[in-house]
XYZ file of C-alpha atoms in Angstrom:
347
model
C -63.788 69.445 -8.351
C -60.160 70.081 -7.146
C -57.710 67.433 -5.913
C -54.986 68.031 -3.329
C -52.199 65.867 -2.335
C -51.610 65.050 1.389
C -49.045 63.115 3.051
C -46.902 62.479 -0.101
C -44.115 60.116 0.600
C -41.615 58.211 -1.594
C -43.192 54.808 -1.129
C -46.833 55.616 -0.665
C -49.351 58.516 -1.038
C -53.023 59.044 -0.823
C -55.213 61.296 -3.061
C -58.111 63.050 -1.651
C -60.964 64.329 -3.654
C -62.969 67.451 -2.484
C -66.356 67.894 -4.106
C -66.648 71.251 -5.830
C -70.260 71.675 -5.316
C -71.399 70.295 -8.717
C -74.619 68.150 -8.597
C -74.322 64.439 -7.870
C -73.631 62.351 -10.962
C -71.830 65.201 -12.774
C -68.599 64.195 -14.562
C -65.457 64.677 -12.406
C -63.205 64.409 -15.412
C -62.834 60.776 -15.253
C -62.368 60.636 -11.510
C -64.351 58.253 -9.298
C -67.502 59.721 -8.121
C -68.251 60.145 -4.443
C -66.732 62.018 -1.623
C -63.366 61.424 -0.194
C -62.615 58.412 -2.639
C -58.997 57.398 -2.675
C -57.113 55.797 -5.554
C -54.781 52.866 -5.168
C -51.132 53.642 -5.816
C -50.979 51.942 -9.177
C -54.015 53.931 -10.495
C -52.736 57.127 -9.077
C -49.514 56.807 -10.883
C -51.494 56.533 -14.057
C -52.683 60.066 -13.524
C -49.212 61.460 -14.017
C -47.740 60.263 -17.276
C -44.532 61.963 -16.629
C -43.554 59.605 -13.812
C -41.337 56.559 -14.659
C -42.962 53.229 -14.674
C -41.565 49.779 -13.996
C -40.185 47.989 -17.144
C -39.746 44.155 -17.308
C -36.853 42.873 -19.535
C -37.886 40.351 -22.327
C -35.717 38.019 -24.860
C -32.341 36.264 -24.332
C -29.672 37.399 -22.041
C -25.951 37.470 -23.369
C -25.002 34.404 -21.286
C -27.787 32.455 -22.851
C -26.539 33.552 -26.369
C -22.965 32.437 -25.421
C -24.036 28.985 -24.184
C -26.206 28.398 -27.256
C -23.294 29.362 -29.480
C -20.904 26.935 -27.666
C -23.441 24.136 -27.937
C -23.974 24.841 -31.511
C -20.143 24.813 -32.358
C -19.920 21.522 -30.403
C -22.881 19.924 -32.465
C -21.312 21.089 -35.696
C -17.916 19.568 -34.547
C -19.586 16.294 -34.094
C -21.292 16.244 -37.349
C -18.126 17.158 -39.162
C -16.207 14.389 -37.192
C -18.960 11.825 -38.251
C -18.779 13.006 -41.825
C -15.116 12.715 -41.963
C -15.126 9.220 -40.394
C -17.726 8.059 -42.964
C -15.646 9.647 -45.736
C -12.558 7.800 -44.558
C -14.457 4.553 -44.208
C -15.863 4.917 -47.739
C -12.430 5.646 -49.155
C -10.904 2.628 -47.340
C -13.709 0.451 -48.776
C -13.296 1.733 -52.190
C -9.519 1.353 -52.064
C -9.937 -2.235 -50.602
C -12.311 -3.130 -53.481
C -10.019 -1.709 -56.111
C -7.048 -3.562 -54.590
C -8.914 -6.826 -54.385
C -10.149 -6.520 -57.982
C -6.651 -5.699 -59.321
C -5.178 -8.727 -57.378
C -7.759 -11.103 -58.738
C -7.063 -9.898 -62.367
C -3.345 -10.301 -61.814
C -3.784 -13.795 -60.359
C -5.851 -14.892 -63.266
C -3.745 -13.171 -66.047
C -0.430 -14.408 -64.734
C -1.741 -17.942 -64.116
C -3.126 -18.145 -67.677
C 0.147 -17.122 -69.238
C 2.809 -18.614 -66.948
C 1.123 -21.964 -66.445
C 1.302 -22.534 -70.349
C 5.080 -21.732 -70.515
C 6.653 -23.741 -73.348
C 3.253 -24.815 -74.896
C 3.975 -25.991 -78.471
C 1.170 -28.594 -79.036
C 1.809 -31.994 -77.864
C 5.137 -31.175 -76.056
C 6.793 -28.219 -74.523
C 9.320 -26.110 -76.545
C 12.300 -27.180 -74.270
C 11.476 -30.918 -75.072
C 11.567 -30.291 -78.948
C 14.404 -30.225 -81.516
C 14.005 -26.442 -82.164
C 15.338 -24.507 -85.166
C 15.216 -20.892 -84.658
C 14.982 -18.786 -87.855
C 14.097 -15.608 -85.951
C 17.414 -15.599 -83.991
C 17.769 -11.774 -84.932
C 14.679 -11.268 -82.619
C 15.135 -14.103 -80.099
C 18.677 -15.035 -79.370
C 17.571 -17.714 -76.883
C 14.310 -19.602 -76.726
C 13.230 -21.044 -73.373
C 10.063 -22.019 -71.818
C 10.574 -19.660 -68.943
C 13.355 -17.581 -67.625
C 13.968 -14.237 -65.774
C 16.073 -11.320 -64.897
C 16.621 -8.945 -61.912
C 16.710 -5.295 -62.598
C 20.508 -5.142 -62.531
C 20.805 -7.695 -65.491
C 18.480 -6.723 -68.218
C 18.292 -7.211 -71.974
C 18.434 -4.214 -74.294
C 14.693 -4.171 -74.932
C 13.906 -3.793 -71.180
C 16.461 -1.102 -70.315
C 14.754 1.931 -68.892
C 11.415 0.164 -68.483
C 11.954 -1.707 -65.289
C 11.896 -0.222 -61.808
C 15.108 -0.702 -59.992
C 15.035 -3.498 -57.363
C 12.263 -5.436 -58.980
C 12.305 -8.706 -61.105
C 11.272 -9.804 -64.631
C 9.757 -13.110 -65.611
C 9.669 -14.134 -69.221
C 7.609 -17.039 -70.738
C 7.601 -18.393 -74.331
C 4.800 -20.238 -75.853
C 2.679 -20.810 -78.895
C -0.678 -19.207 -78.708
C -3.857 -21.176 -77.979
C -5.365 -20.424 -81.356
C -3.192 -23.076 -83.247
C -4.180 -24.380 -86.510
C -3.640 -27.432 -88.639
C -1.740 -27.740 -91.799
C -3.799 -29.184 -94.792
C -0.950 -30.879 -96.696
C 2.480 -32.322 -95.859
C 5.309 -29.824 -95.636
C 8.707 -30.752 -96.928
C 12.092 -29.716 -95.503
C 13.167 -26.368 -96.984
C 9.594 -25.263 -97.710
C 8.935 -21.700 -98.003
C 5.156 -21.896 -97.975
C 2.679 -23.724 -95.625
C -1.019 -24.279 -96.377
C -3.143 -24.121 -93.232
C -6.703 -24.123 -92.237
C -6.538 -20.594 -90.783
C -3.675 -18.263 -90.648
C -2.717 -17.648 -87.113
C -0.386 -14.598 -87.820
C -1.570 -11.163 -87.189
C -0.558 -7.821 -88.608
C 1.498 -7.077 -85.372
C 2.927 -10.511 -84.885
C 4.345 -12.453 -87.810
C 6.327 -14.917 -85.652
C 5.012 -18.368 -86.121
C 5.966 -21.970 -84.631
C 5.211 -25.021 -86.489
C 5.857 -28.332 -84.568
C 5.039 -31.941 -84.190
C 5.877 -34.050 -81.253
C 9.620 -34.144 -82.112
C 10.791 -31.118 -84.003
C 9.813 -27.374 -84.250
C 10.610 -24.495 -86.381
C 10.407 -20.827 -85.321
C 10.117 -18.719 -88.355
C 8.892 -15.252 -89.675
C 5.938 -15.206 -91.978
C 5.566 -12.647 -94.784
C 1.829 -12.297 -94.680
C -0.984 -12.501 -92.031
C -3.752 -12.888 -94.596
C -4.770 -15.886 -96.616
C -4.542 -19.689 -95.951
C -1.091 -19.898 -97.494
C 1.722 -18.833 -95.261
C 4.806 -17.624 -96.964
C 8.148 -17.899 -95.159
C 11.169 -15.551 -95.053
C 13.344 -18.589 -94.795
C 13.019 -22.255 -95.489
C 11.949 -24.790 -92.859
C 14.652 -27.040 -91.316
C 12.204 -29.969 -90.867
C 9.450 -31.760 -92.816
C 6.209 -32.034 -91.084
C 3.214 -34.369 -91.706
C -0.371 -33.340 -91.959
C -1.371 -35.773 -89.177
C 0.915 -34.518 -86.490
C 1.907 -30.940 -87.295
C 0.287 -27.759 -86.010
C 1.109 -23.987 -86.536
C 0.501 -21.237 -83.866
C 1.490 -17.766 -83.229
C 4.631 -17.451 -81.178
C 4.535 -15.087 -78.137
C 7.346 -14.300 -75.811
C 5.977 -12.183 -72.936
C 7.850 -10.525 -70.242
C 6.217 -9.246 -66.957
C 7.717 -6.492 -65.025
C 6.996 -3.298 -62.914
C 7.250 0.003 -64.580
C 6.462 3.672 -63.932
C 3.076 4.814 -65.171
C 4.095 8.308 -65.530
C 1.279 9.268 -63.249
C 1.205 10.609 -59.764
C -1.306 10.319 -56.848
C -2.875 13.047 -54.770
C 0.276 13.466 -52.632
C 2.485 13.795 -55.747
C 4.001 10.301 -55.424
C 4.741 8.184 -58.445
C 2.332 5.460 -59.395
C 3.871 2.071 -60.622
C 2.130 -0.713 -62.409
C 2.427 -4.308 -63.576
C 3.356 -4.321 -67.406
C 3.970 -6.871 -69.992
C 5.810 -6.751 -73.355
C 5.345 -9.168 -76.226
C 8.092 -10.198 -78.542
C 10.431 -7.350 -77.314
C 7.744 -4.790 -78.300
C 6.315 -1.842 -76.472
C 5.144 -2.120 -72.852
C 1.487 -2.349 -71.937
C 0.050 -1.727 -68.532
C -1.919 -4.493 -66.930
C -2.846 -3.008 -63.539
C -1.721 0.242 -61.796
C -0.820 0.402 -58.065
C 1.683 -2.483 -58.047
C 5.052 -1.270 -56.796
C 7.185 -4.277 -56.493
C 7.426 -7.920 -57.922
C 9.902 -10.526 -56.580
C 10.137 -13.842 -58.495
C 11.374 -17.348 -57.168
C 11.634 -20.404 -59.396
C 10.882 -23.851 -57.900
C 13.649 -26.279 -59.163
C 12.961 -29.968 -59.744
C 14.955 -32.310 -57.589
C 14.868 -34.967 -60.252
C 11.862 -36.642 -58.599
C 9.166 -34.281 -60.011
C 9.102 -32.369 -56.625
C 10.284 -28.793 -55.903
C 12.948 -28.870 -53.224
C 14.159 -25.286 -53.418
C 13.293 -21.812 -54.768
C 15.973 -19.829 -56.488
C 16.167 -16.124 -57.780
C 16.910 -15.563 -61.382
C 20.456 -14.458 -60.704
C 21.073 -17.856 -59.097
C 20.123 -19.837 -62.235
C 23.090 -19.644 -64.500
C 22.518 -22.871 -66.599
C 19.871 -23.167 -69.285
C 19.351 -26.715 -68.264
C 18.386 -25.623 -64.944
C 15.705 -23.260 -66.280
C 14.371 -26.395 -67.992
C 13.883 -27.859 -64.538
C 11.716 -25.228 -63.166
C 8.403 -26.685 -62.019
C 6.601 -23.809 -60.329
C 6.938 -20.051 -59.807
C 6.327 -17.994 -56.519
C 5.619 -14.426 -57.207
C 5.376 -11.859 -54.440
C 3.702 -8.599 -55.187
C 3.567 -5.403 -53.303
C 0.865 -2.810 -54.027
C 0.641 0.893 -53.300
C -1.974 2.350 -50.944
C -2.791 3.190 -47.462
C -3.872 -0.342 -46.613
C -0.301 -1.369 -45.674
C -1.257 -4.475 -43.708
C -3.000 -6.226 -46.860
C -0.890 -4.780 -49.519
C 1.269 -7.861 -50.073
C 0.192 -10.822 -52.146
C 2.005 -14.195 -52.789
C 1.113 -16.262 -55.864
C 2.062 -19.876 -56.563
C 1.857 -21.049 -60.187
C 2.574 -24.579 -61.302
C 3.887 -25.039 -64.903
C 1.739 -27.211 -67.222
C 3.252 -30.468 -68.248
C 6.152 -30.459 -65.660
C 6.528 -32.433 -62.519
């Protein structure tokens, strides 16, 4: 059978089939059987593969991709901001905890040492008739005294940060021992229950409730203490005790370390018997010390700086100490601490 095209138009056409005379039912090459059958437009186009067909777009458009990218960037920004905020909070909490722990330790350490200033058994050093056999090491022996950074002794030069204060306390250590036999004046050996001297500290203090001798021991082992120089007083076994003598200076010094911003880190240090400095805590940048003076009624009526106390007798009237500390760190609102310490046996 042959096909002809009639009435072909741009938008619409019809296909007319003319039988070729073949018997009914014979194949027409896949065309519909019957006379004069017409094909719909869609099917007719399928007969001509060369003709362009309608194509529908699939997937994301460029605009949708741009919108998704912007939303993704905004989400990333929110996540990063939350992370940075959490990180800052963590660092602040860590710094606060570290600062609090340092302050508590400083409070306890300073209180334990300063409150015992002058301890020498039953009475304070300033109340005893003291004979100093170690004057080459300790020119002056006082329960408590201090310096500002512009008036320092030789052993503190180069150690103290400018503009900060130094507080010094002298006392016998808590591990005192008893003598086991009477000691005569001029004696160069003392028999004790336990030798309180150490390899690093041979300065000892023997005292009763009236007299005291500060001397240098030759040995730190054994229960017989040998002296470099004879005692100036005699001591009875019932009243005398022997303890290690400690003069401790507390001050602010440079730790020789720097923080992440290349700033110097300072710390609170102490030195015993004019020896090397030892770090207590880092991050303490300033210390100002004020001394509460007795008004002769056992009550503090004023606080003075060290440079305002020029008389040794006035140092003996110190009843309490006020210490103002300033720490380093970002928490500037809470980096100041004031400590009040009352001296034992005074007031």
